[in-house]
Short mmCIF file of C-alpha atoms in Angstrom, two decimals:
data_model
loop_
_atom_site.label_atom_id
_atom_site.label_comp_id
_atom_site.label_asym_id
_atom_site.label_seq_id
_atom_site.Cartn_x
_atom_site.Cartn_y
_atom_site.Cartn_z
CA UNK U 1 -105.66 0.56 -47.70
CA UNK U 2 -103.14 3.54 -45.95
CA UNK U 3 -104.82 4.32 -42.46
CA UNK U 4 -105.65 8.49 -42.13
CA UNK U 5 -102.26 9.81 -40.28
CA UNK U 6 -100.76 7.69 -43.10
CA UNK U 7 -102.59 9.82 -45.50
CA UNK U 8 -102.58 12.82 -43.57
CA UNK U 9 -98.31 11.89 -43.79
CA UNK U 10 -98.48 11.52 -47.59
CA UNK U 11 -100.38 15.02 -48.22
CA UNK U 12 -97.88 17.30 -45.88
CA UNK U 13 -95.08 15.47 -47.06
CA UNK U 14 -95.72 16.76 -50.67
CA UNK U 15 -96.89 19.61 -50.07
CA UNK U 16 -93.52 20.44 -49.28
CA UNK U 17 -92.11 19.43 -51.62
CA UNK U 18 -94.44 20.81 -54.39
CA UNK U 19 -93.81 24.18 -53.34
CA UNK U 20 -90.01 24.27 -52.86
CA UNK U 21 -90.38 22.37 -56.69
CA UNK U 22 -91.67 26.05 -57.16
CA UNK U 23 -88.80 28.33 -55.44
CA UNK U 24 -85.73 29.52 -57.75
CA UNK U 25 -82.59 28.06 -56.49
CA UNK U 26 -79.72 28.16 -58.68
CA UNK U 27 -76.86 25.74 -57.97
CA UNK U 28 -73.85 26.66 -55.57
CA UNK U 29 -70.41 25.64 -58.91
CA UNK U 30 -67.19 24.47 -56.34
CA UNK U 31 -64.37 27.07 -56.96
CA UNK U 32 -61.04 26.69 -59.36
CA UNK U 33 -59.69 25.17 -56.57
CA UNK U 34 -62.07 22.67 -55.29
CA UNK U 35 -62.94 21.74 -58.59
CA UNK U 36 -59.62 20.75 -58.56
CA UNK U 37 -58.59 18.98 -55.87
CA UNK U 38 -62.57 16.64 -57.03
CA UNK U 39 -61.26 15.91 -59.78
CA UNK U 40 -58.03 15.42 -58.80
CA UNK U 41 -60.70 12.63 -57.09
CA UNK U 42 -61.94 10.88 -59.12
CA UNK U 43 -58.99 10.46 -61.04
CA UNK U 44 -57.64 7.75 -58.18
CA UNK U 45 -58.19 4.47 -58.57
CA UNK U 46 -56.77 3.76 -54.45
CA UNK U 47 -57.69 6.07 -51.96
CA UNK U 48 -54.40 7.68 -50.36
CA UNK U 49 -55.70 8.88 -46.98
CA UNK U 50 -52.85 9.70 -44.25
CA UNK U 51 -52.24 7.52 -40.84
CA UNK U 52 -54.79 8.13 -37.83
CA UNK U 53 -52.95 10.63 -35.69
CA UNK U 54 -54.27 8.66 -32.13
CA UNK U 55 -53.30 5.65 -33.98
CA UNK U 56 -51.39 3.91 -30.94
CA UNK U 57 -54.46 4.95 -28.71
CA UNK U 58 -56.95 4.25 -30.11
CA UNK U 59 -56.86 0.55 -29.01
CA UNK U 60 -57.21 0.73 -25.22
CA UNK U 61 -59.82 3.82 -25.28
CA UNK U 62 -62.31 3.72 -22.87
CA UNK U 63 -65.04 6.29 -21.76
CA UNK U 64 -64.13 8.43 -19.01
CA UNK U 65 -66.89 9.24 -15.70
CA UNK U 66 -67.23 12.45 -16.83
CA UNK U 67 -68.23 11.60 -20.59
CA UNK U 68 -70.62 9.64 -18.82
CA UNK U 69 -72.43 11.61 -17.28
CA UNK U 70 -75.42 13.48 -18.26
CA UNK U 71 -75.59 16.91 -19.47
CA UNK U 72 -77.69 19.26 -18.83
CA UNK U 73 -79.37 21.40 -22.41
CA UNK U 74 -80.01 25.04 -23.08
CA UNK U 75 -83.87 24.03 -24.79
CA UNK U 76 -83.29 27.73 -26.53
CA UNK U 77 -80.88 26.84 -28.94
CA UNK U 78 -79.45 29.97 -30.73
CA UNK U 79 -78.78 28.90 -34.47
CA UNK U 80 -75.93 30.06 -36.60
CA UNK U 81 -75.18 29.49 -39.71
CA UNK U 82 -71.82 29.78 -40.92
CA UNK U 83 -70.92 31.25 -44.61
CA UNK U 84 -67.79 32.91 -43.43
CA UNK U 85 -64.04 32.05 -42.46
CA UNK U 86 -64.30 34.54 -39.57
CA UNK U 87 -67.16 32.25 -38.11
CA UNK U 88 -65.78 29.07 -38.96
CA UNK U 89 -63.30 30.68 -36.73
CA UNK U 90 -65.98 31.70 -34.32
CA UNK U 91 -67.69 28.37 -33.91
CA UNK U 92 -64.23 26.00 -33.31
CA UNK U 93 -63.10 28.08 -30.32
CA UNK U 94 -66.61 27.60 -28.98
CA UNK U 95 -66.01 23.89 -29.29
CA UNK U 96 -63.28 23.56 -27.76
CA UNK U 97 -64.95 24.17 -24.47
CA UNK U 98 -67.75 22.74 -24.67
CA UNK U 99 -67.10 17.97 -23.33
CA UNK U 100 -69.01 16.63 -26.30
CA UNK U 101 -71.08 17.46 -29.94
CA UNK U 102 -72.96 15.31 -32.11
CA UNK U 103 -72.61 15.40 -35.41
CA UNK U 104 -74.06 15.13 -38.85
CA UNK U 105 -74.01 15.83 -42.57
CA UNK U 106 -75.95 16.35 -45.64
CA UNK U 107 -74.29 14.30 -48.97
CA UNK U 108 -75.06 15.92 -52.75
CA UNK U 109 -75.26 12.99 -55.32
CA UNK U 110 -76.68 15.20 -57.72
CA UNK U 111 -73.87 17.00 -59.28
CA UNK U 112 -70.61 15.68 -58.35
CA UNK U 113 -69.56 11.96 -58.90
CA UNK U 114 -68.90 11.89 -56.10
CA UNK U 115 -70.98 12.26 -52.49
CA UNK U 116 -70.08 15.70 -51.52
CA UNK U 117 -70.18 17.17 -48.46
CA UNK U 118 -73.06 19.63 -48.46
CA UNK U 119 -72.85 20.80 -44.77
CA UNK U 120 -72.68 20.52 -41.21
CA UNK U 121 -74.12 20.83 -38.79
CA UNK U 122 -73.14 20.17 -35.51
CA UNK U 123 -75.04 21.00 -31.50
CA UNK U 124 -73.10 21.24 -29.03
CA UNK U 125 -75.41 21.85 -25.39
CA UNK U 126 -76.60 26.40 -26.65
CA UNK U 127 -75.75 26.00 -30.28
CA UNK U 128 -77.06 24.85 -33.34
CA UNK U 129 -74.32 25.21 -36.12
CA UNK U 130 -74.88 25.17 -40.34
CA UNK U 131 -71.37 25.22 -41.83
CA UNK U 132 -71.82 25.63 -45.25
CA UNK U 133 -68.93 23.47 -46.57
CA UNK U 134 -69.62 24.35 -50.64
CA UNK U 135 -68.51 27.94 -50.08
CA UNK U 136 -65.92 26.96 -46.53
CA UNK U 137 -64.46 23.89 -48.78
CA UNK U 138 -61.03 25.38 -49.07
CA UNK U 139 -61.77 26.21 -45.40
CA UNK U 140 -63.33 22.89 -43.35
CA UNK U 141 -59.64 21.39 -42.66
CA UNK U 142 -58.76 23.68 -39.35
CA UNK U 143 -61.95 22.00 -38.16
CA UNK U 144 -58.95 19.03 -37.05
CA UNK U 145 -57.69 20.51 -34.00
CA UNK U 146 -60.98 19.94 -32.25
CA UNK U 147 -62.43 16.73 -34.23
CA UNK U 148 -57.94 15.17 -33.16
CA UNK U 149 -59.28 16.61 -29.09
CA UNK U 150 -59.64 13.26 -26.86
CA UNK U 151 -61.23 15.10 -24.76
CA UNK U 152 -64.13 16.10 -26.56
CA UNK U 153 -66.60 13.22 -26.91
CA UNK U 154 -68.21 12.66 -30.36
CA UNK U 155 -71.41 11.31 -30.80
CA UNK U 156 -72.79 10.30 -34.99
CA UNK U 157 -74.97 8.29 -36.83
CA UNK U 158 -74.20 5.72 -38.36
CA UNK U 159 -70.25 5.06 -40.46
CA UNK U 160 -71.27 7.30 -43.33
CA UNK U 161 -70.27 10.29 -41.93
CA UNK U 162 -67.39 10.16 -40.61
CA UNK U 163 -65.74 7.48 -43.67
CA UNK U 164 -67.16 11.51 -45.80
CA UNK U 165 -65.35 14.38 -43.61
CA UNK U 166 -62.59 11.79 -44.07
CA UNK U 167 -63.36 11.63 -47.75
CA UNK U 168 -63.76 14.86 -48.76
CA UNK U 169 -61.05 16.74 -46.59
CA UNK U 170 -59.53 14.73 -45.17
CA UNK U 171 -60.60 14.56 -41.42
CA UNK U 172 -59.47 11.65 -39.07
CA UNK U 173 -62.55 12.01 -36.04
CA UNK U 174 -61.34 10.47 -31.91
CA UNK U 175 -62.93 9.74 -29.88
CA UNK U 176 -66.77 9.07 -32.07
CA UNK U 177 -69.35 7.42 -30.45
CA UNK U 178 -71.40 5.36 -33.36
CA UNK U 179 -74.80 5.72 -31.44
CA UNK U 180 -76.70 3.38 -33.97
CA UNK U 181 -73.86 0.85 -32.72
CA UNK U 182 -75.26 1.45 -29.32
CA UNK U 183 -78.90 1.65 -29.87
CA UNK U 184 -79.04 -1.64 -31.98
CA UNK U 185 -76.63 -3.53 -29.50
CA UNK U 186 -78.96 -2.45 -26.52
CA UNK U 187 -82.11 -3.27 -28.35
CA UNK U 188 -80.89 -6.76 -29.01
CA UNK U 189 -82.23 -6.52 -32.99
CA UNK U 190 -79.97 -7.93 -35.99
CA UNK U 191 -81.01 -4.45 -38.71
CA UNK U 192 -80.37 -0.77 -38.68
CA UNK U 193 -82.28 0.87 -36.75
CA UNK U 194 -82.47 4.78 -38.65
CA UNK U 195 -82.43 8.49 -36.61
CA UNK U 196 -86.57 8.50 -37.30
CA UNK U 197 -87.13 4.97 -35.31
CA UNK U 198 -84.31 5.70 -32.58
CA UNK U 199 -86.00 9.59 -31.92
CA UNK U 200 -89.52 8.06 -31.16
CA UNK U 201 -88.14 5.40 -29.62
CA UNK U 202 -86.10 8.83 -26.55
CA UNK U 203 -87.67 11.40 -26.76
CA UNK U 204 -91.24 10.91 -28.52
CA UNK U 205 -91.43 13.10 -31.48
CA UNK U 206 -91.86 12.16 -34.79
CA UNK U 207 -89.76 13.91 -37.77
CA UNK U 208 -90.57 14.87 -40.74
CA UNK U 209 -88.22 13.90 -43.64
CA UNK U 210 -89.85 15.87 -46.15
CA UNK U 211 -85.98 17.10 -47.51
CA UNK U 212 -84.42 13.77 -47.20
CA UNK U 213 -85.25 14.12 -51.07
CA UNK U 214 -83.30 17.61 -51.20
CA UNK U 215 -80.68 18.61 -53.22
CA UNK U 216 -77.93 20.45 -51.05
CA UNK U 217 -76.52 22.35 -53.88
CA UNK U 218 -78.73 23.98 -54.65
CA UNK U 219 -78.98 28.00 -53.40
CA UNK U 220 -80.09 30.14 -51.29
CA UNK U 221 -81.88 27.66 -49.07
CA UNK U 222 -85.04 27.87 -47.30
CA UNK U 223 -85.63 27.83 -44.21
CA UNK U 224 -87.43 24.98 -43.40
CA UNK U 225 -84.35 23.48 -44.56
CA UNK U 226 -82.41 24.33 -42.53
CA UNK U 227 -84.44 23.71 -40.16
CA UNK U 228 -84.42 20.19 -40.88
CA UNK U 229 -80.64 19.47 -41.35
CA UNK U 230 -80.05 21.05 -37.72
CA UNK U 231 -83.07 19.44 -35.56
CA UNK U 232 -80.80 16.08 -36.59
CA UNK U 233 -78.42 16.82 -34.38
CA UNK U 234 -80.40 18.22 -32.42
CA UNK U 235 -82.22 14.98 -31.38
CA UNK U 236 -79.32 12.37 -31.89
CA UNK U 237 -77.61 14.77 -28.72
CA UNK U 238 -81.18 15.01 -27.18
CA UNK U 239 -81.82 11.46 -27.75
CA UNK U 240 -78.16 11.20 -26.41
CA UNK U 241 -78.59 12.32 -23.50
CA UNK U 242 -81.17 10.61 -21.92
CA UNK U 243 -80.08 7.22 -23.53
CA UNK U 244 -77.03 7.93 -20.77
CA UNK U 245 -79.42 8.53 -17.59
CA UNK U 246 -81.25 5.69 -18.43
CA UNK U 247 -78.72 3.27 -18.34
CA UNK U 248 -75.12 4.54 -16.72
CA UNK U 249 -74.15 1.01 -17.19
CA UNK U 250 -73.92 0.03 -20.43
CA UNK U 251 -70.84 0.72 -21.64
CA UNK U 252 -69.15 -0.71 -18.00
CA UNK U 253 -71.23 -4.93 -19.56
CA UNK U 254 -70.50 -4.90 -22.25
CA UNK U 255 -67.65 -3.94 -23.01
CA UNK U 256 -67.00 -5.48 -25.99
CA UNK U 257 -69.19 -1.99 -27.18
CA UNK U 258 -65.17 -0.70 -28.12
CA UNK U 259 -64.15 -2.92 -30.21
CA UNK U 260 -66.92 -1.61 -33.59
CA UNK U 261 -66.50 2.10 -31.87
CA UNK U 262 -62.07 1.30 -32.59
CA UNK U 263 -62.51 0.41 -36.00
CA UNK U 264 -63.99 3.38 -37.41
CA UNK U 265 -61.65 5.62 -36.02
CA UNK U 266 -59.12 3.30 -37.67
CA UNK U 267 -61.08 2.58 -40.45
CA UNK U 268 -60.19 4.70 -43.67
CA UNK U 269 -62.37 4.84 -47.27
CA UNK U 270 -62.57 3.15 -49.81
CA UNK U 271 -64.00 3.82 -53.45
CA UNK U 272 -67.15 2.47 -53.79
CA UNK U 273 -66.59 -0.10 -56.13
CA UNK U 274 -69.86 0.10 -58.29
CA UNK U 275 -72.00 -1.62 -60.21
CA UNK U 276 -71.73 -4.42 -63.15
CA UNK U 277 -72.67 -2.22 -66.21
CA UNK U 278 -75.13 -5.66 -66.09
CA UNK U 279 -76.56 -3.26 -63.00
CA UNK U 280 -77.14 -0.69 -65.18
CA UNK U 281 -78.87 -2.91 -67.42
CA UNK U 282 -81.05 -4.95 -66.18
CA UNK U 283 -82.32 -1.81 -63.83
CA UNK U 284 -82.87 0.74 -66.97
CA UNK U 285 -85.06 -2.32 -68.78
CA UNK U 286 -87.35 -2.79 -65.42
CA UNK U 287 -88.66 0.85 -65.53
CA UNK U 288 -88.96 0.44 -69.11
CA UNK U 289 -90.49 -2.42 -68.21
CA UNK U 290 -93.47 -0.76 -65.69
CA UNK U 291 -93.37 2.78 -68.94
CA UNK U 292 -96.28 2.63 -70.91
CA UNK U 293 -94.22 3.67 -74.25
CA UNK U 294 -94.34 0.46 -76.58
CA UNK U 295 -90.70 0.00 -78.13
CA UNK U 296 -90.23 -3.26 -80.11
CA UNK U 297 -87.70 -5.86 -77.10
CA UNK U 298 -86.14 -7.44 -80.29
CA UNK U 299 -83.48 -4.52 -81.74
CA UNK U 300 -82.45 -4.99 -77.69
CA UNK U 301 -79.43 -7.47 -78.12
CA UNK U 302 -78.11 -6.16 -81.26
CA UNK U 303 -77.40 -2.45 -79.79
CA UNK U 304 -75.91 -3.38 -76.84
CA UNK U 305 -72.71 -1.63 -77.74
CA UNK U 306 -74.48 1.55 -77.69
CA UNK U 307 -75.83 1.36 -74.31
CA UNK U 308 -72.68 -0.52 -73.33
CA UNK U 309 -70.17 2.97 -74.53
CA UNK U 310 -72.56 5.59 -74.51
CA UNK U 311 -72.64 3.81 -70.10
CA UNK U 312 -69.20 4.35 -70.62
CA UNK U 313 -69.07 7.75 -72.00
CA UNK U 314 -70.82 8.22 -68.63
CA UNK U 315 -68.47 7.42 -67.15
CA UNK U 316 -65.66 9.09 -67.75
CA UNK U 317 -67.48 12.25 -69.66
CA UNK U 318 -68.40 12.47 -65.21
CA UNK U 319 -65.39 11.73 -64.27
CA UNK U 320 -63.60 14.98 -65.86
CA UNK U 321 -66.44 16.85 -65.26
CA UNK U 322 -66.96 16.06 -61.33
CA UNK U 323 -70.53 15.55 -62.90
CA UNK U 324 -72.99 12.05 -61.12
CA UNK U 325 -74.10 9.36 -64.58
CA UNK U 326 -77.33 10.42 -64.49
CA UNK U 327 -76.90 13.57 -64.71
CA UNK U 328 -76.01 13.35 -68.32
CA UNK U 329 -78.23 10.45 -69.53
CA UNK U 330 -80.64 8.73 -66.59
CA UNK U 331 -79.85 4.27 -67.48
CA UNK U 332 -83.54 4.42 -68.85
CA UNK U 333 -82.65 7.19 -71.31
CA UNK U 334 -79.40 4.97 -72.32
CA UNK U 335 -81.16 2.81 -73.02
CA UNK U 336 -84.09 3.87 -75.24
CA UNK U 337 -81.21 6.10 -77.22
CA UNK U 338 -80.29 2.29 -77.80
CA UNK U 339 -82.83 0.85 -78.91
CA UNK U 340 -84.18 4.31 -81.39
CA UNK U 341 -81.18 4.90 -82.63
CA UNK U 342 -81.88 8.58 -83.29
CA UNK U 343 -80.09 9.91 -86.21
CA UNK U 344 -80.78 13.40 -85.28
CA UNK U 345 -80.95 15.57 -82.65
CA UNK U 346 -84.63 16.23 -82.53
CA UNK U 347 -84.59 12.61 -82.94
CA UNK U 348 -82.48 12.98 -79.33
CA UNK U 349 -84.86 14.82 -77.55
CA UNK U 350 -87.60 12.80 -78.71
CA UNK U 351 -85.83 9.43 -77.26
CA UNK U 352 -83.94 11.66 -74.04
CA UNK U 353 -85.70 14.59 -72.27
CA UNK U 354 -83.27 15.47 -70.79
CA UNK U 355 -80.65 15.79 -73.00
CA UNK U 356 -83.40 19.70 -74.49
CA UNK U 357 -80.13 20.34 -71.00
CA UNK U 358 -76.95 19.08 -72.67
CA UNK U 359 -74.99 20.99 -74.81
CA UNK U 360 -74.55 21.10 -78.51
CA UNK U 361 -71.11 19.46 -77.90
CA UNK U 362 -72.58 17.01 -76.32
CA UNK U 363 -75.52 15.96 -78.47
CA UNK U 364 -73.14 15.30 -80.80
CA UNK U 365 -71.13 13.38 -78.84
CA UNK U 366 -73.81 10.73 -77.97
CA UNK U 367 -74.84 11.10 -82.00
CA UNK U 368 -71.54 9.90 -83.17
CA UNK U 369 -70.96 6.98 -80.35
CA UNK U 370 -74.05 5.66 -81.96
CA UNK U 371 -73.46 5.86 -85.70
CA UNK U 372 -69.58 4.59 -84.82
CA UNK U 373 -71.98 1.31 -83.45
CA UNK U 374 -73.83 0.68 -86.82
CA UNK U 375 -71.11 1.03 -88.96
CA UNK U 376 -68.51 -1.33 -86.75
CA UNK U 377 -72.15 -3.01 -86.27
CA UNK U 378 -73.31 -4.01 -90.24
CA UNK U 379 -69.77 -4.65 -90.94
CA UNK U 380 -69.80 -7.50 -88.18
CA UNK U 381 -74.15 -8.40 -90.67
CA UNK U 382 -71.73 -7.94 -93.70
CA UNK U 383 -69.05 -10.42 -92.81
CA UNK U 384 -70.80 -13.46 -91.67
CA UNK U 385 -73.51 -13.07 -93.94
CA UNK U 386 -73.99 -17.09 -95.61
CA UNK U 387 -71.92 -17.95 -98.55
CA UNK U 388 -74.51 -18.62 -101.58
CA UNK U 389 -74.43 -21.70 -103.09
CA UNK U 390 -72.50 -22.54 -106.20
CA UNK U 391 -74.71 -23.84 -108.26
CA UNK U 392 -74.14 -26.46 -110.74
CA UNK U 393 -76.27 -27.22 -114.34
CA UNK U 394 -76.60 -30.68 -115.70
CA UNK U 395 -75.98 -30.60 -119.30
CA UNK U 396 -78.93 -30.56 -121.99
CA UNK U 397 -79.51 -34.29 -123.14
CA UNK U 398 -79.23 -34.27 -126.90
CA UNK U 399 -81.35 -35.63 -128.40
CA UNK U 400 -81.27 -40.33 -129.97
CA UNK U 401 -83.15 -39.40 -133.04
CA UNK U 402 -79.60 -36.08 -133.72
CA UNK U 403 -77.42 -39.51 -132.74
CA UNK U 404 -79.08 -42.15 -135.56
CA UNK U 405 -79.20 -39.15 -138.71
CA UNK U 406 -76.16 -38.45 -140.58
CA UNK U 407 -77.58 -35.42 -142.08
CA UNK U 408 -74.96 -32.69 -141.99
CA UNK U 409 -77.51 -30.07 -141.62
CA UNK U 410 -78.87 -31.68 -138.40
CA UNK U 411 -76.43 -32.19 -136.38
CA UNK U 412 -75.67 -28.70 -137.29
CA UNK U 413 -78.80 -27.08 -136.05
CA UNK U 414 -78.66 -30.22 -132.91
CA UNK U 415 -75.77 -27.74 -132.41
CA UNK U 416 -76.59 -24.79 -132.91
CA UNK U 417 -79.95 -25.40 -130.82
CA UNK U 418 -76.56 -27.09 -128.11
CA UNK U 419 -74.80 -23.63 -128.22
CA UNK U 420 -78.05 -21.20 -127.49
CA UNK U 421 -78.90 -24.22 -124.79
CA UNK U 422 -75.14 -23.63 -123.40
CA UNK U 423 -75.67 -19.50 -123.33
CA UNK U 424 -78.67 -19.24 -121.81
CA UNK U 425 -77.57 -22.42 -119.34
CA UNK U 426 -74.44 -19.78 -118.75
CA UNK U 427 -76.11 -16.61 -118.28
CA UNK U 428 -78.89 -18.26 -115.76
CA UNK U 429 -75.81 -19.57 -113.79
CA UNK U 430 -74.44 -16.49 -113.46
CA UNK U 431 -76.77 -14.56 -112.08
CA UNK U 432 -78.32 -17.77 -109.44
CA UNK U 433 -75.01 -17.67 -108.16
CA UNK U 434 -74.98 -13.69 -107.11
CA UNK U 435 -78.13 -13.94 -105.37
CA UNK U 436 -79.24 -17.83 -104.53
CA UNK U 437 -79.38 -18.79 -100.41
CA UNK U 438 -79.06 -21.71 -99.01
CA UNK U 439 -82.68 -22.49 -97.62
CA UNK U 440 -83.13 -25.36 -94.80
CA UNK U 441 -87.02 -24.97 -94.30
CA UNK U 442 -87.49 -25.86 -97.74
CA UNK U 443 -86.18 -28.45 -99.94
CA UNK U 444 -82.61 -28.55 -99.60
CA UNK U 445 -80.56 -26.51 -101.75
CA UNK U 446 -84.18 -25.15 -103.94
CA UNK U 447 -85.15 -21.97 -104.33
CA UNK U 448 -87.83 -19.84 -102.56
CA UNK U 449 -88.97 -16.12 -102.61
CA UNK U 450 -87.34 -15.11 -99.51
CA UNK U 451 -83.87 -16.87 -100.28
CA UNK U 452 -83.22 -14.46 -103.75
CA UNK U 453 -82.79 -11.56 -101.57
CA UNK U 454 -79.38 -10.70 -99.79
CA UNK U 455 -78.57 -8.47 -96.54
CA UNK U 456 -81.37 -7.65 -94.26
CA UNK U 457 -83.75 -9.54 -96.32
CA UNK U 458 -82.89 -12.90 -95.98
CA UNK U 459 -84.00 -13.94 -92.81
CA UNK U 460 -80.85 -16.72 -92.79
CA UNK U 461 -78.56 -13.23 -92.97
CA UNK U 462 -80.26 -11.94 -89.24
CA UNK U 463 -77.57 -12.17 -86.53
CA UNK U 464 -77.93 -12.04 -83.15
CA UNK U 465 -75.47 -11.85 -80.29
CA UNK U 466 -75.20 -12.44 -76.84
CA UNK U 467 -73.34 -10.06 -74.91
CA UNK U 468 -73.81 -12.05 -71.00
CA UNK U 469 -72.96 -15.35 -73.49
CA UNK U 470 -70.31 -14.28 -75.73
CA UNK U 471 -72.10 -15.77 -78.10
CA UNK U 472 -72.96 -15.24 -81.87
CA UNK U 473 -76.10 -16.86 -83.29
CA UNK U 474 -78.06 -17.63 -85.94
CA UNK U 475 -81.71 -18.92 -87.35
CA UNK U 476 -80.15 -22.52 -87.65
CA UNK U 477 -79.18 -21.87 -83.81
CA UNK U 478 -82.97 -20.84 -83.45
CA UNK U 479 -84.05 -24.16 -85.59
CA UNK U 480 -81.40 -26.44 -83.92
CA UNK U 481 -82.56 -25.42 -80.14
CA UNK U 482 -79.16 -23.60 -79.43
CA UNK U 483 -81.06 -20.12 -78.69
CA UNK U 484 -81.99 -20.50 -74.89
CA UNK U 485 -82.66 -16.52 -73.77
CA UNK U 486 -86.97 -15.88 -74.36
CA UNK U 487 -85.33 -12.33 -76.44
CA UNK U 488 -83.49 -13.89 -78.64
CA UNK U 489 -86.32 -16.33 -79.50
CA UNK U 490 -88.73 -13.98 -80.12
CA UNK U 491 -86.35 -12.42 -82.66
CA UNK U 492 -85.73 -14.80 -84.71
CA UNK U 493 -89.13 -16.52 -83.80
CA UNK U 494 -90.16 -12.67 -86.09
CA UNK U 495 -88.55 -13.95 -88.97
CA UNK U 496 -89.17 -17.33 -89.30
CA UNK U 497 -91.91 -16.46 -89.04
CA UNK U 498 -92.74 -15.49 -92.65
CA UNK U 499 -90.25 -17.33 -94.02
CA UNK U 500 -92.39 -19.60 -93.71
CA UNK U 501 -95.02 -18.75 -95.12
CA UNK U 502 -93.34 -17.96 -97.66
CA UNK U 503 -90.41 -21.72 -98.49
CA UNK U 504 -94.34 -23.48 -97.26
CA UNK U 505 -96.39 -22.22 -100.67
CA UNK U 506 -93.39 -22.68 -102.70
CA UNK U 507 -93.35 -26.18 -101.92
CA UNK U 508 -97.12 -26.40 -102.25
CA UNK U 509 -96.73 -24.89 -105.90
CA UNK U 510 -94.17 -26.89 -107.04
CA UNK U 511 -95.07 -29.54 -106.39
CA UNK U 512 -98.94 -29.05 -108.12
CA UNK U 513 -100.43 -28.74 -104.96
CA UNK U 514 -102.19 -25.07 -104.11
CA UNK U 515 -100.48 -22.38 -101.51
CA UNK U 516 -102.46 -22.13 -98.10
CA UNK U 517 -102.13 -19.23 -95.58
CA UNK U 518 -100.58 -20.30 -92.19
CA UNK U 519 -102.46 -19.44 -88.74
CA UNK U 520 -100.22 -21.53 -85.78
CA UNK U 521 -97.24 -21.29 -83.96
CA UNK U 522 -96.86 -25.75 -85.47
CA UNK U 523 -93.26 -26.94 -86.34
CA UNK U 524 -92.13 -26.02 -90.47
CA UNK U 525 -92.29 -30.28 -90.82
CA UNK U 526 -96.40 -30.00 -89.11
CA UNK U 527 -97.56 -27.60 -91.10
CA UNK U 528 -96.65 -29.26 -94.66
CA UNK U 529 -98.16 -32.58 -93.97
CA UNK U 530 -101.15 -30.77 -93.14
CA UNK U 531 -101.06 -28.12 -96.30
CA UNK U 532 -100.66 -31.67 -98.35
CA UNK U 533 -102.86 -33.49 -96.42
CA UNK U 534 -106.51 -30.99 -96.97
CA UNK U 535 -104.36 -30.17 -100.07
CA UNK U 536 -104.84 -34.17 -101.33
CA UNK U 537 -108.67 -34.31 -99.83
CA UNK U 538 -108.64 -30.75 -102.31
CA UNK U 539 -109.36 -29.16 -99.16
CA UNK U 540 -109.65 -25.36 -98.95
CA UNK U 541 -110.55 -23.67 -95.79
CA UNK U 542 -107.86 -21.39 -94.29
CA UNK U 543 -106.50 -22.31 -91.82
#
């Protein structure tokens, strides 16, 4: 059971989240020029980054004695929200007079295909700056001279912030200290520490993370969210000053620690590889299993092309419009649509609630993908359905009495009856050739009620496709033990259960025995033997 302190923290967290959800906020979109740059970035296969301006200085760079000396920080820092170019220029002029500063960024991954820097928080000895990079997207590169000034030390926590500035604005940094790595080496731990853990250790302050999942593209930003953003950079600079006062000789005694920071400055951003298609499917399937909705799983594999094409459509559309994968449809919504296959917009709304927010053109695109894949899949099943049997009927035997009799009338009657029987057999043969399918469960080549049906009603025309192994299975593969996947086995078992009951009863009727109703899960041969044994001893008990 969680402690009372943990319950109190959880209560405060959800209280802040509920208060945030009631606010009237809107998404701040990029201007046309910035949006065009992001779409060009999304279309690149390899990120193109220029060479670092101080590439020759980085391999021999070390901290100077002046940079290792502790600084006196002001307890009451001034707060500035930077939203105009003039205020950004004031910030740059102030940073040029500093020996060091700490910075942190806030990312948005909801309304952008790749993560987008929404805020940059910079803390100096006397100021807390919060730069709105969405409004100043085209002016943020003005920070390049300050970030490359060798006399100003920059402190970050983790490598993500440095690479994000390189991706979004083409900014390179020199020199820089990754305090996360410094804390990890100084405390001899193997896991990556969090900022909350570092601040608790050095400053004995508990950071509240109620705005950790805040969507930083929303405007106007609540005052509590701005306070949360500036505190991360402020606490980081204070923790760095405490560390320098406690461990003055850390970098002198551990010169190999410079290797990580040098590599960070030289590191070039690369696009994330992303997950394979199977990862998205497995994640959606786990969410579907944990939900309370009842959806038949045996239709899952037959509808995998719909899931795959919808997923590819999300990627292409997201890059073209600079939206995340889950903006249009989540993984769970894509899986529901692939299983239930809605045909109208109302059915689509019932499958995926998130699609209600989409425009009509996007909804029509989703429905067209479903319809196109359904038609393609139906053609495959028709082409791969088993061929009918060519049944050869025996010619009718002539009675021996008619052969021995030389009377012309008797011979004429025999010829007439023979012609009639031939005509009837030919007509019957024409019908049976079109309708009869092979039934491997009942007697070889004999007809049963189910085998007379064509298309999806015939259990042996059922075909399932395993997209992981690129293999197509039919009912005979299942009966021969070739199907190993559990979901495919359940899919075939459902059809075979109905087939066994009808075919077995046809056997018993043909042999003059009483049909029975089967409820066991034993094999077909075992069922037939048990039924024949019970009927032999006139046992009418149902099982």
